[in-house]
């Protein structure tokens, strides 16, 4: 579905992605992990076309995304912190997003209904709480029934009930055969929602396999300790490396 | 006029009306020679020239005659010399259309040329494509009225003056329209003459040009869009009243250029949209009152050795610069004018500003030195400089001050 | 593109800034009309606002707006729309809002109390300068990731074009006062959009003085339509080049 072929990206002198290669397949849900500054955000943004790699290419459904925007019809993106025009009403935001995909006529309104957004569609974005804004972001990501979902810290800021609603929606879509990419610092969420784990360290793929084999490899039964072990390994491997910086 | 002179005129008119009784009316139609008719006529006869085209020139008149054109018969000089030449008394030329004189500077070809004449009338003629239009020398008592004088010349040296008087006196120039000539009205050594309500526009050089012409008045004329405006020189006792000087644009174009003019009055005129409203050099004892200076580049430029002039009760509005000077000007009086740039206050409500106004601002001094600097006028930088100068005057001459600027413009009607 | 613009415009027109700016301009215009006796005084006073304050506010607002909208722009970039469209819709929304504020804030008083050709020119100059400085602001914004730095660059450009540059030109013509400098000055003035706007106004208010230049060239330039045409053309270069440049950078920018 998506293949990332040896992309490199430098921000100034800092090499964020080094000859990075990965592929994501349909029907799987990937947990993308790594310390701050490891390059996971850059990877996601590259796939979304927001960051342009210095070299290498990214293929979606076998076609390079360079200079293209059409493929994003099939991608639903939920940003970590959604910021929207202050004076726009929720209803207008939805119609704008719909306007950008005129050929899609059938909308997935599960989350809109679950979060009862219809009731507050006259409210302007500037007056919403952080949690409600996240609900809007989530509902927009799923609205067009996309084949790929990119979710950046999806449950952060949501109240527990809303978080559960969202998680069950994610599970539902995964079962429906969607490709789902999730970054999160909440490991329990990742364990619940994903079947593949990708650990990025200093711009390189450090681990990429199913969660089962991760547990096997680290000989841990639970997800969190397995990840913790993975992190220790990275530190051993690069005992001489610089202190990890915050992006 | 003295009593004696009046009696003389009375007798003269009496004599005329007596003679009229005997004078014949001669009719001339196309094909006939005007010169022959003139030669055949007796003094005081009237020649009525029927409408049509007369390709004749060099017609000489040496006796008192009245020539009247019916429906503007055309005298076509076919580019040869002068068309009518008159050296006589009491000649009237009225109602002709006179076209195509010669183009020679040697004999100053003119549509109508008067020498040594007295008490003649040139009235309601249309002059086209003449080198000189009306040319008078050494004559007196001329009445020049209602003529339309127009030339299509393209360059200044290809054309003479519209109305040209040299060594004339006691004449009256009124209601004429002059355009396209070198100077519209040109007077040299002309005295005791009045120019009233003429419209002089689009001439190559000056609308009005006079030198050594004392004791004349110019009233309610309009001088508009002439190459260099109006220039007057070396003259005393001039009255300019209620004239309009408009749209004289150019690097050396003036509403009026006054050079060595003294003891004169310039009253109630309107100077509108001239590059320079009035440019003065070597002029003294001129009174400027009741004039309106509007939308000029420079309302006034006072140059070297102008002294004892008075600028009182004039309106200065919407001029780019109100006044500039090359600095060596002394002892002029500027008072009770209205300046729209004045920003003072009037606490005692006497309609006179409580702080004086300095009509020369810093930037006009700079522009005087560097003309190119005009292009930066009204920029923030320049406005700042000007403000600073207003607070702490250092460069602007301090003798040029209106101590009692008016708060409201005068209403000159 | 038009759809994006529609929504961007909808948001920006309802912003508190748009309302405050319009009211501010209207109050300024109304008070100037109240204290001036004639239209030419009105246009003189308004002119200072137009060529000083309007570019400043445009530059600062456009920069701030760009950064405040950055996350939303990112979201847009994740949608199936071209980058150039996202960029242009943002830019045009700002330009249209600023122009509309001028048109309403200054235009309504003009409708009420009358206007002459110089005031109408002034409106146009205000809108053109708003657009040009929005272009500068967007260029500054795409060049750096730091909002404070971008505002700094915008302000520097504003100070440069409205004050420093003229001082520099004045210094040059003062130093070379013995040479004929008219054409050189005109050329130098072309290199500054604020000056071009100002010259358009001079052609209305001070044509008599401008005609004092020697030579047929200037007479032609200032009194016929040619000068205005040339100035508008150069102004459109001043508009298009920064916008084109910032558009190119925007296209290659990482968000």
mmCIF file of C-alpha atoms in Angstrom, chain C:
data_model
loop_
_atom_site.group_PDB
_atom_site.id
_atom_site.type_symbol
_atom_site.label_atom_id
_atom_site.label_comp_id
_atom_site.label_asym_id
_atom_site.label_seq_id
_atom_site.Cartn_x
_atom_site.Cartn_y
_atom_site.Cartn_z
ATOM 1 C CA UNK C 1 -8.928 27.289 -5.300
ATOM 2 C CA UNK C 2 -12.037 29.464 -5.153
ATOM 3 C CA UNK C 3 -13.499 27.120 -2.568
ATOM 4 C CA UNK C 4 -10.428 27.411 -0.390
ATOM 5 C CA UNK C 5 -10.441 31.153 -0.836
ATOM 6 C CA UNK C 6 -14.089 31.302 0.092
ATOM 7 C CA UNK C 7 -13.517 29.624 3.426
ATOM 8 C CA UNK C 8 -10.279 31.444 4.167
ATOM 9 C CA UNK C 9 -11.988 34.728 3.400
ATOM 10 C CA UNK C 10 -14.986 33.805 5.472
ATOM 11 C CA UNK C 11 -12.771 33.223 8.463
ATOM 12 C CA UNK C 12 -10.605 36.310 8.072
ATOM 13 C CA UNK C 13 -13.485 38.700 7.407
ATOM 14 C CA UNK C 14 -15.085 37.723 10.681
ATOM 15 C CA UNK C 15 -11.870 38.168 12.608
ATOM 16 C CA UNK C 16 -11.714 40.796 15.292
ATOM 17 C CA UNK C 17 -8.783 42.381 13.486
ATOM 18 C CA UNK C 18 -10.753 42.984 10.289
ATOM 19 C CA UNK C 19 -13.438 44.798 12.228
ATOM 20 C CA UNK C 20 -11.056 46.849 14.359
ATOM 21 C CA UNK C 21 -8.964 47.799 11.341
ATOM 22 C CA UNK C 22 -11.986 48.896 9.326
ATOM 23 C CA UNK C 23 -13.370 50.919 12.211
ATOM 24 C CA UNK C 24 -9.965 52.463 12.811
ATOM 25 C CA UNK C 25 -9.650 53.531 9.180
ATOM 26 C CA UNK C 26 -13.192 54.846 9.173
ATOM 27 C CA UNK C 27 -12.606 56.877 12.333
ATOM 28 C CA UNK C 28 -9.420 58.324 10.905
ATOM 29 C CA UNK C 29 -11.168 59.229 7.655
ATOM 30 C CA UNK C 30 -14.176 60.712 9.416
ATOM 31 C CA UNK C 31 -12.073 62.855 11.718
ATOM 32 C CA UNK C 32 -9.968 64.075 8.811
ATOM 33 C CA UNK C 33 -13.098 64.972 6.873
ATOM 34 C CA UNK C 34 -14.419 66.823 9.893
ATOM 35 C CA UNK C 35 -11.396 69.055 10.369
ATOM 36 C CA UNK C 36 -10.466 69.733 6.719
ATOM 37 C CA UNK C 37 -12.076 72.502 4.727
ATOM 38 C CA UNK C 38 -11.562 70.984 1.303
ATOM 39 C CA UNK C 39 -10.991 67.679 -0.450
ATOM 40 C CA UNK C 40 -7.373 68.335 -1.269
ATOM 41 C CA UNK C 41 -6.600 68.737 2.420
ATOM 42 C CA UNK C 42 -8.419 65.492 3.059
ATOM 43 C CA UNK C 43 -6.337 63.654 0.521
ATOM 44 C CA UNK C 44 -3.127 65.168 1.882
ATOM 45 C CA UNK C 45 -3.925 63.975 5.383
ATOM 46 C CA UNK C 46 -5.181 60.583 4.266
ATOM 47 C CA UNK C 47 -2.114 60.173 2.087
ATOM 48 C CA UNK C 48 0.163 60.020 5.115
ATOM 49 C CA UNK C 49 -1.986 57.257 6.554
ATOM 50 C CA UNK C 50 -2.047 55.383 3.266
ATOM 51 C CA UNK C 51 1.635 55.358 2.561
ATOM 52 C CA UNK C 52 2.858 55.005 6.129
ATOM 53 C CA UNK C 53 0.347 53.264 8.328
ATOM 54 C CA UNK C 54 -1.361 50.990 5.820
ATOM 55 C CA UNK C 55 1.860 49.232 4.715
ATOM 56 C CA UNK C 56 2.932 48.834 8.343
ATOM 57 C CA UNK C 57 -0.336 47.299 9.439
ATOM 58 C CA UNK C 58 -0.476 45.127 6.323
ATOM 59 C CA UNK C 59 3.022 43.781 6.879
ATOM 60 C CA UNK C 60 2.561 43.023 10.566
ATOM 61 C CA UNK C 61 -0.923 41.606 10.212
ATOM 62 C CA UNK C 62 -0.059 39.397 7.244
ATOM 63 C CA UNK C 63 2.941 37.948 9.054
ATOM 64 C CA UNK C 64 0.977 37.303 12.225
ATOM 65 C CA UNK C 65 -1.871 35.813 10.268
ATOM 66 C CA UNK C 66 0.464 33.486 8.409
ATOM 67 C CA UNK C 67 1.842 32.081 11.634
ATOM 68 C CA UNK C 68 -1.476 31.928 13.433
ATOM 69 C CA UNK C 69 -2.837 29.926 10.550
ATOM 70 C CA UNK C 70 0.168 27.678 10.190
ATOM 71 C CA UNK C 71 -1.409 24.585 11.785
ATOM 72 C CA UNK C 72 -4.489 25.014 9.697
ATOM 73 C CA UNK C 73 -2.315 25.335 6.615
ATOM 74 C CA UNK C 74 -0.649 22.074 7.618
ATOM 75 C CA UNK C 75 -4.020 20.430 7.870
ATOM 76 C CA UNK C 76 -4.931 21.744 4.449
ATOM 77 C CA UNK C 77 -1.711 20.349 3.066
ATOM 78 C CA UNK C 78 -2.774 16.894 4.245
ATOM 79 C CA UNK C 79 -5.891 17.235 2.088
ATOM 80 C CA UNK C 80 -6.064 16.512 -1.641
ATOM 81 C CA UNK C 81 -5.376 20.090 -2.716
ATOM 82 C CA UNK C 82 -2.398 21.629 -4.445
ATOM 83 C CA UNK C 83 0.096 23.510 -2.330
ATOM 84 C CA UNK C 84 -0.054 26.484 -4.630
ATOM 85 C CA UNK C 85 -3.784 26.705 -4.052
ATOM 86 C CA UNK C 86 -3.395 26.608 -0.304
ATOM 87 C CA UNK C 87 -0.784 29.346 -0.553
ATOM 88 C CA UNK C 88 -2.733 31.558 -2.880
ATOM 89 C CA UNK C 89 -5.961 31.197 -0.978
ATOM 90 C CA UNK C 90 -4.238 32.297 2.213
ATOM 91 C CA UNK C 91 -2.501 35.195 0.497
ATOM 92 C CA UNK C 92 -5.530 36.401 -1.410
ATOM 93 C CA UNK C 93 -7.705 36.193 1.668
ATOM 94 C CA UNK C 94 -5.347 38.555 3.494
ATOM 95 C CA UNK C 95 -5.070 40.935 0.535
ATOM 96 C CA UNK C 96 -8.811 40.985 -0.008
ATOM 97 C CA UNK C 97 -9.508 41.587 3.646
ATOM 98 C CA UNK C 98 -7.028 44.456 3.883
ATOM 99 C CA UNK C 99 -8.341 45.987 0.672
ATOM 100 C CA UNK C 100 -11.917 45.636 1.761
ATOM 101 C CA UNK C 101 -11.150 47.361 5.054
ATOM 102 C CA UNK C 102 -9.672 50.292 3.153
ATOM 103 C CA UNK C 103 -12.528 50.323 0.691
ATOM 104 C CA UNK C 104 -15.116 50.394 3.461
ATOM 105 C CA UNK C 105 -13.192 52.391 6.060
ATOM 106 C CA UNK C 106 -12.140 55.117 3.663
ATOM 107 C CA UNK C 107 -14.676 54.573 0.903
ATOM 108 C CA UNK C 108 -17.818 55.102 2.970
ATOM 109 C CA UNK C 109 -16.766 58.532 4.257
ATOM 110 C CA UNK C 110 -15.862 59.384 0.672
ATOM 111 C CA UNK C 111 -19.315 58.382 -0.502
ATOM 112 C CA UNK C 112 -20.828 60.481 2.255
ATOM 113 C CA UNK C 113 -18.752 63.619 1.898
ATOM 114 C CA UNK C 114 -17.461 63.441 -1.624
ATOM 115 C CA UNK C 115 -14.217 62.507 -3.298
ATOM 116 C CA UNK C 116 -12.108 63.746 -6.155
ATOM 117 C CA UNK C 117 -9.760 61.920 -8.455
ATOM 118 C CA UNK C 118 -6.893 62.240 -5.982
ATOM 119 C CA UNK C 119 -8.918 60.517 -3.264
ATOM 120 C CA UNK C 120 -9.869 57.726 -5.611
ATOM 121 C CA UNK C 121 -6.225 57.328 -6.605
ATOM 122 C CA UNK C 122 -5.458 57.235 -2.914
ATOM 123 C CA UNK C 123 -7.851 54.337 -2.381
ATOM 124 C CA UNK C 124 -6.166 52.437 -5.180
ATOM 125 C CA UNK C 125 -2.692 53.238 -3.841
ATOM 126 C CA UNK C 126 -3.729 52.009 -0.388
ATOM 127 C CA UNK C 127 -4.995 48.736 -1.763
ATOM 128 C CA UNK C 128 -1.947 48.196 -3.972
ATOM 129 C CA UNK C 129 0.441 48.896 -1.105
ATOM 130 C CA UNK C 130 -1.524 46.542 1.150
ATOM 131 C CA UNK C 131 -1.101 43.825 -1.451
ATOM 132 C CA UNK C 132 2.601 44.546 -1.972
ATOM 133 C CA UNK C 133 3.351 44.488 1.749
ATOM 134 C CA UNK C 134 1.293 41.342 2.220
ATOM 135 C CA UNK C 135 3.557 39.828 -0.412
ATOM 136 C CA UNK C 136 6.618 40.973 1.535
ATOM 137 C CA UNK C 137 5.158 39.604 4.746
ATOM 138 C CA UNK C 138 4.478 36.203 3.207
ATOM 139 C CA UNK C 139 7.971 36.131 1.795
ATOM 140 C CA UNK C 140 9.394 36.911 5.223
ATOM 141 C CA UNK C 141 7.125 34.255 6.726
ATOM 142 C CA UNK C 142 8.092 31.429 4.414
ATOM 143 C CA UNK C 143 11.757 32.300 4.705
ATOM 144 C CA UNK C 144 11.963 31.609 8.403
ATOM 145 C CA UNK C 145 10.300 29.283 10.892
ATOM 146 C CA UNK C 146 10.401 31.882 13.624
ATOM 147 C CA UNK C 147 7.420 34.197 13.928
ATOM 148 C CA UNK C 148 9.350 36.910 15.746
ATOM 149 C CA UNK C 149 12.042 36.835 13.106
ATOM 150 C CA UNK C 150 9.475 37.060 10.315
ATOM 151 C CA UNK C 151 7.785 40.047 11.940
ATOM 152 C CA UNK C 152 11.248 41.543 12.327
ATOM 153 C CA UNK C 153 11.946 41.107 8.621
ATOM 154 C CA UNK C 154 8.570 42.587 7.681
ATOM 155 C CA UNK C 155 9.146 45.584 9.919
ATOM 156 C CA UNK C 156 12.647 46.033 8.552
ATOM 157 C CA UNK C 157 11.281 46.032 5.004
ATOM 158 C CA UNK C 158 8.686 48.585 6.003
ATOM 159 C CA UNK C 159 11.219 50.885 7.651
ATOM 160 C CA UNK C 160 13.533 50.459 4.709
ATOM 161 C CA UNK C 161 10.957 51.318 2.072
ATOM 162 C CA UNK C 162 9.164 54.084 3.899
ATOM 163 C CA UNK C 163 12.066 55.865 5.499
ATOM 164 C CA UNK C 164 15.607 54.618 4.968
ATOM 165 C CA UNK C 165 15.408 54.302 1.214
ATOM 166 C CA UNK C 166 14.225 57.867 0.687
ATOM 167 C CA UNK C 167 16.983 59.109 2.950
ATOM 168 C CA UNK C 168 19.427 57.159 0.853
ATOM 169 C CA UNK C 169 18.076 58.649 -2.382
ATOM 170 C CA UNK C 170 18.128 62.121 -0.867
ATOM 171 C CA UNK C 171 21.726 61.574 0.156
ATOM 172 C CA UNK C 172 22.671 60.455 -3.342
ATOM 173 C CA UNK C 173 21.055 63.392 -5.080
ATOM 174 C CA UNK C 174 22.556 65.735 -2.524
ATOM 175 C CA UNK C 175 26.009 64.321 -3.165
ATOM 176 C CA UNK C 176 25.671 64.541 -6.926
ATOM 177 C CA UNK C 177 23.746 67.794 -6.988
ATOM 178 C CA UNK C 178 25.915 69.195 -9.750
ATOM 179 C CA UNK C 179 24.744 66.597 -12.244
ATOM 180 C CA UNK C 180 21.390 66.340 -13.982
ATOM 181 C CA UNK C 181 19.724 63.782 -11.791
ATOM 182 C CA UNK C 182 16.090 63.849 -12.794
ATOM 183 C CA UNK C 183 16.058 60.595 -14.692
ATOM 184 C CA UNK C 184 18.306 58.862 -12.179
ATOM 185 C CA UNK C 185 15.983 59.927 -9.390
ATOM 186 C CA UNK C 186 12.977 58.648 -11.251
ATOM 187 C CA UNK C 187 14.812 55.368 -11.786
ATOM 188 C CA UNK C 188 15.722 55.105 -8.110
ATOM 189 C CA UNK C 189 12.175 55.835 -7.081
ATOM 190 C CA UNK C 190 11.007 52.915 -9.207
ATOM 191 C CA UNK C 191 12.934 50.630 -6.870
ATOM 192 C CA UNK C 192 10.584 51.401 -4.021
ATOM 193 C CA UNK C 193 6.883 50.531 -4.089
ATOM 194 C CA UNK C 194 6.010 53.105 -1.423
ATOM 195 C CA UNK C 195 7.633 55.813 -3.513
ATOM 196 C CA UNK C 196 5.706 54.650 -6.560
ATOM 197 C CA UNK C 197 2.457 54.974 -4.675
ATOM 198 C CA UNK C 198 3.568 58.392 -3.546
ATOM 199 C CA UNK C 199 4.438 59.471 -7.085
ATOM 200 C CA UNK C 200 0.964 58.447 -8.219
ATOM 201 C CA UNK C 201 -0.343 60.835 -5.583
ATOM 202 C CA UNK C 202 2.116 63.572 -6.556
ATOM 203 C CA UNK C 203 0.794 63.273 -10.083
ATOM 204 C CA UNK C 204 -2.580 64.217 -8.651
ATOM 205 C CA UNK C 205 -1.624 66.799 -6.056
ATOM 206 C CA UNK C 206 1.593 68.332 -7.322
ATOM 207 C CA UNK C 207 1.494 67.957 -11.061
ATOM 208 C CA UNK C 208 2.303 71.651 -11.476
ATOM 209 C CA UNK C 209 5.561 71.196 -9.603
ATOM 210 C CA UNK C 210 6.450 67.949 -11.361
ATOM 211 C CA UNK C 211 6.034 69.705 -14.663
ATOM 212 C CA UNK C 212 8.916 71.925 -13.643
ATOM 213 C CA UNK C 213 11.339 69.262 -14.791
ATOM 214 C CA UNK C 214 13.343 70.060 -17.849
ATOM 215 C CA UNK C 215 12.647 68.078 -20.951
ATOM 216 C CA UNK C 216 9.806 66.602 -22.898
ATOM 217 C CA UNK C 217 10.423 63.221 -21.294
ATOM 218 C CA UNK C 218 9.043 64.288 -17.944
ATOM 219 C CA UNK C 219 6.214 66.268 -19.435
ATOM 220 C CA UNK C 220 5.145 63.150 -21.277
ATOM 221 C CA UNK C 221 5.761 60.904 -18.325
ATOM 222 C CA UNK C 222 3.812 62.829 -15.738
ATOM 223 C CA UNK C 223 1.016 64.401 -17.709
ATOM 224 C CA UNK C 224 -0.001 61.638 -20.087
ATOM 225 C CA UNK C 225 -1.192 58.187 -19.197
ATOM 226 C CA UNK C 226 2.263 56.754 -19.896
ATOM 227 C CA UNK C 227 3.690 57.573 -16.487
ATOM 228 C CA UNK C 228 0.757 56.070 -14.690
ATOM 229 C CA UNK C 229 0.964 52.983 -16.859
ATOM 230 C CA UNK C 230 4.681 52.542 -16.223
ATOM 231 C CA UNK C 231 4.218 53.048 -12.496
ATOM 232 C CA UNK C 232 1.380 50.547 -12.339
ATOM 233 C CA UNK C 233 3.475 48.075 -14.285
ATOM 234 C CA UNK C 234 6.441 48.440 -11.967
ATOM 235 C CA UNK C 235 4.112 48.196 -8.985
ATOM 236 C CA UNK C 236 2.727 44.968 -10.346
ATOM 237 C CA UNK C 237 6.296 43.677 -10.576
ATOM 238 C CA UNK C 238 6.670 44.655 -6.933
ATOM 239 C CA UNK C 239 3.545 42.675 -6.257
ATOM 240 C CA UNK C 240 4.226 39.612 -8.356
ATOM 241 C CA UNK C 241 7.910 39.020 -7.631
ATOM 242 C CA UNK C 242 7.714 38.660 -3.829
ATOM 243 C CA UNK C 243 4.540 36.627 -4.143
ATOM 244 C CA UNK C 244 6.057 34.391 -6.813
ATOM 245 C CA UNK C 245 9.197 33.964 -4.774
ATOM 246 C CA UNK C 246 7.339 33.135 -1.591
ATOM 247 C CA UNK C 247 5.068 30.780 -3.536
ATOM 248 C CA UNK C 248 8.120 28.895 -4.771
ATOM 249 C CA UNK C 249 9.562 28.647 -1.302
ATOM 250 C CA UNK C 250 6.180 27.607 0.073
ATOM 251 C CA UNK C 251 6.003 24.797 -2.467
ATOM 252 C CA UNK C 252 9.305 23.371 -1.273
ATOM 253 C CA UNK C 253 8.836 24.138 2.366
ATOM 254 C CA UNK C 254 8.594 21.456 5.043
ATOM 255 C CA UNK C 255 5.794 21.810 7.547
#
